[in-house]
Amino acid sequence: MSRDLPALPALAKANAPVCAHWGVMRRALGFGWPARGRRSRALDAMIGHFLAFATWRSFARDEGLAREGIVAVAVVAVRGVLARATAERN
């Protein structure tokens, strides 16, 4: 659905509250991580990736992970992105 929003203004307008909610969730999940600059961009990208329906569907349906397992993978991935950004900076 999100891929169609730019091409369908009426759909984009109807889904604006949902999109705003996803933005709030994204900011809430990013809050408290020690990230600035490049690290912040990498953190935001990783959180966005894990919030995407296709990512959850792949982990849950295709790979058979339970919700707790997906969350654990997401946390490890975020920590890894932040560690890599820190290593590249040094």
Backbone as numpy.savetxt, mean C-alpha at the origin, in Angstrom:
# Nx Ny Nz CAx CAy CAz Cx Cy Cz
-11.30 -1.93 -11.04 -12.12 -0.74 -11.04 -11.26 0.52 -11.04
-10.22 0.55 -10.21 -9.41 1.77 -10.11 -8.73 2.12 -11.42
-8.43 1.12 -12.23 -7.80 1.43 -13.52 -8.76 2.16 -14.45
-10.08 1.99 -14.25 -11.09 2.62 -15.10 -11.47 4.03 -14.67
-11.09 4.43 -13.47 -11.52 5.73 -12.95 -11.12 6.91 -13.84
-9.89 6.97 -14.36 -9.53 8.12 -15.20 -10.36 8.21 -16.48
-10.79 7.07 -16.99 -11.54 7.06 -18.25 -13.05 7.27 -18.04
-13.50 7.12 -16.82 -14.94 7.21 -16.54 -15.19 8.22 -15.41
-15.31 9.49 -15.76 -15.47 10.53 -14.74 -16.64 10.27 -13.78
-17.75 9.73 -14.28 -18.90 9.47 -13.40 -18.54 8.41 -12.35
-17.80 7.40 -12.77 -17.36 6.37 -11.84 -16.40 6.96 -10.81
-15.50 7.82 -11.29 -14.55 8.46 -10.38 -15.29 9.30 -9.34
-16.30 10.04 -9.78 -17.07 10.89 -8.87 -17.83 10.03 -7.85
-18.44 8.97 -8.31 -19.20 8.10 -7.42 -18.31 7.41 -6.39
-17.07 7.15 -6.77 -16.15 6.44 -5.88 -15.23 7.37 -5.09
-15.42 8.67 -5.22 -14.56 9.62 -4.51 -14.51 9.37 -3.00
-15.64 9.11 -2.33 -15.56 8.84 -0.89 -14.74 7.59 -0.56
-14.86 6.56 -1.38 -14.10 5.34 -1.16 -12.61 5.62 -1.34
-12.27 6.35 -2.39 -10.87 6.69 -2.65 -10.30 7.54 -1.51
-11.10 8.44 -0.98 -10.66 9.27 0.15 -10.39 8.39 1.37
-11.25 7.40 1.59 -11.06 6.49 2.71 -9.76 5.70 2.56
-9.47 5.23 1.37 -8.22 4.50 1.12 -7.01 5.39 1.39
-7.13 6.69 1.05 -6.05 7.63 1.34 -5.84 7.79 2.83
-6.92 7.83 3.59 -6.83 7.93 5.05 -6.15 6.68 5.61
-6.55 5.51 5.11 -5.92 4.27 5.58 -4.43 4.25 5.25
-4.10 4.70 4.05 -2.69 4.70 3.64 -1.86 5.59 4.56
-2.38 6.79 4.87 -1.66 7.70 5.77 -1.58 7.12 7.19
-2.65 6.49 7.65 -2.65 5.90 8.99 -1.62 4.78 9.10
-1.54 3.95 8.08 -0.57 2.85 8.10 0.87 3.36 8.01
1.06 4.50 7.39 2.40 5.07 7.26 2.84 5.87 8.47
1.87 6.21 9.32 2.18 7.04 10.49 3.07 6.28 11.47
4.08 6.95 11.97 4.92 6.38 13.01 6.17 5.66 12.52
6.22 5.35 11.23 7.46 4.74 10.71 8.50 5.84 10.57
9.76 5.56 10.91 10.80 6.57 10.80 11.26 6.75 9.36
10.52 7.53 8.61 10.84 7.67 7.19 10.72 9.12 6.75
11.72 9.57 6.04 11.74 10.91 5.44 12.31 10.77 4.03
11.97 11.69 3.15 12.53 11.73 1.80 12.32 10.45 1.03
13.41 9.87 0.52 13.35 8.65 -0.29 12.72 7.50 0.48
13.06 7.40 1.76 12.48 6.34 2.59 10.97 6.51 2.69
10.52 7.74 2.79 9.08 8.00 2.89 8.37 7.60 1.60
8.97 7.91 0.47 8.38 7.53 -0.82 8.32 6.02 -0.98
9.39 5.34 -0.57 9.42 3.87 -0.65 8.38 3.26 0.30
8.27 3.81 1.49 7.27 3.35 2.45 5.87 3.51 1.89
5.58 4.68 1.34 4.26 4.95 0.79 3.94 4.00 -0.36
4.92 3.73 -1.20 4.72 2.81 -2.33 4.43 1.40 -1.83
5.16 0.95 -0.83 4.95 -0.40 -0.31 3.58 -0.52 0.35
3.19 0.48 1.12 1.87 0.45 1.74 0.79 0.46 0.67
0.94 1.29 -0.34 -0.03 1.32 -1.43 -0.13 -0.02 -2.13
1.00 -0.67 -2.31 1.00 -1.98 -2.96 0.20 -2.99 -2.14
0.41 -3.00 -0.83 -0.30 -3.97 0.00 -1.77 -3.62 0.20
-2.14 -2.37 0.02 -3.55 -2.00 0.08 -4.30 -2.32 -1.20
-3.58 -2.53 -2.28 -4.22 -2.82 -3.57 -4.94 -4.16 -3.51
-6.16 -4.17 -4.01 -6.96 -5.39 -4.00 -6.24 -6.54 -4.70
-5.59 -6.25 -5.82 -4.91 -7.31 -6.58 -3.82 -7.98 -5.75
-3.14 -7.22 -4.91 -2.10 -7.79 -4.06 -2.72 -8.75 -3.06
-3.78 -8.27 -2.38 -4.45 -9.13 -1.39 -5.03 -10.38 -2.06
-5.64 -10.20 -3.20 -6.23 -11.35 -3.90 -5.14 -12.36 -4.25
-4.00 -11.89 -4.72 -2.91 -12.78 -5.08 -2.42 -13.56 -3.86
-2.16 -12.87 -2.76 -1.68 -13.56 -1.56 -2.73 -14.50 -0.99
-3.97 -14.06 -0.93 -5.02 -14.87 -0.31 -5.51 -15.98 -1.22
-5.93 -15.64 -2.41 -6.53 -16.64 -3.30 -5.48 -17.48 -4.00
-4.52 -16.82 -4.63 -3.54 -17.58 -5.42 -2.51 -18.31 -4.57
-2.06 -17.66 -3.49 -1.01 -18.24 -2.66 -1.52 -18.90 -1.39
-2.78 -18.68 -1.05 -3.39 -19.37 0.08 -3.01 -18.86 1.46
-2.51 -17.63 1.54 -2.15 -17.08 2.86 -3.38 -16.55 3.58
-3.40 -16.73 4.89 -4.45 -16.16 5.72 -4.14 -14.68 5.94
-5.12 -13.94 6.41 -4.97 -12.50 6.63 -3.74 -12.19 7.51
-3.57 -12.96 8.58 -2.44 -12.72 9.47 -1.10 -12.91 8.75
-1.05 -13.89 7.87 0.17 -14.13 7.10 0.45 -13.01 6.12
-0.59 -12.48 5.51 -0.42 -11.35 4.58 0.09 -10.13 5.32
-0.48 -9.88 6.49 -0.03 -8.73 7.29 1.43 -8.91 7.70
1.81 -10.12 8.09 3.20 -10.38 8.47 4.14 -10.13 7.30
3.76 -10.57 6.11 4.57 -10.33 4.91 4.67 -8.83 4.63
3.57 -8.12 4.79 3.57 -6.68 4.55 4.51 -5.96 5.50
4.49 -6.33 6.77 5.36 -5.68 7.75 6.83 -5.96 7.43
7.14 -7.20 7.09 8.52 -7.54 6.72 8.94 -6.76 5.48
8.04 -6.64 4.50 8.36 -5.92 3.27 8.62 -4.44 3.55
7.78 -3.84 4.37 7.97 -2.42 4.72 9.30 -2.23 5.45
9.58 -3.09 6.41 10.87 -2.99 7.12 12.04 -3.15 6.16
11.90 -4.06 5.20 12.96 -4.26 4.23 13.18 -3.06 3.33
12.09 -2.44 2.89 12.20 -1.24 2.05 12.88 -0.12 2.82
12.50 0.05 4.08 13.11 1.11 4.89 14.58 0.82 5.16
14.92 -0.44 5.41 16.33 -0.80 5.64 17.15 -0.59 4.38
16.59 -0.93 3.23 17.32 -0.75 1.97 17.54 0.74 1.67
16.51 1.54 1.90 16.64 2.97 1.66 17.70 3.56 2.58
17.77 3.07 3.81 18.78 3.54 4.75 20.17 3.13 4.28
20.32 1.89 3.82 21.61 1.39 3.34 22.09 2.17 2.12
21.17 2.48 1.22 21.54 3.23 0.01 21.98 4.65 0.36
21.39 5.19 1.42 21.74 6.55 1.83 23.13 6.59 2.42
23.52 5.51 3.08 24.85 5.46 3.73 25.83 5.02 2.72
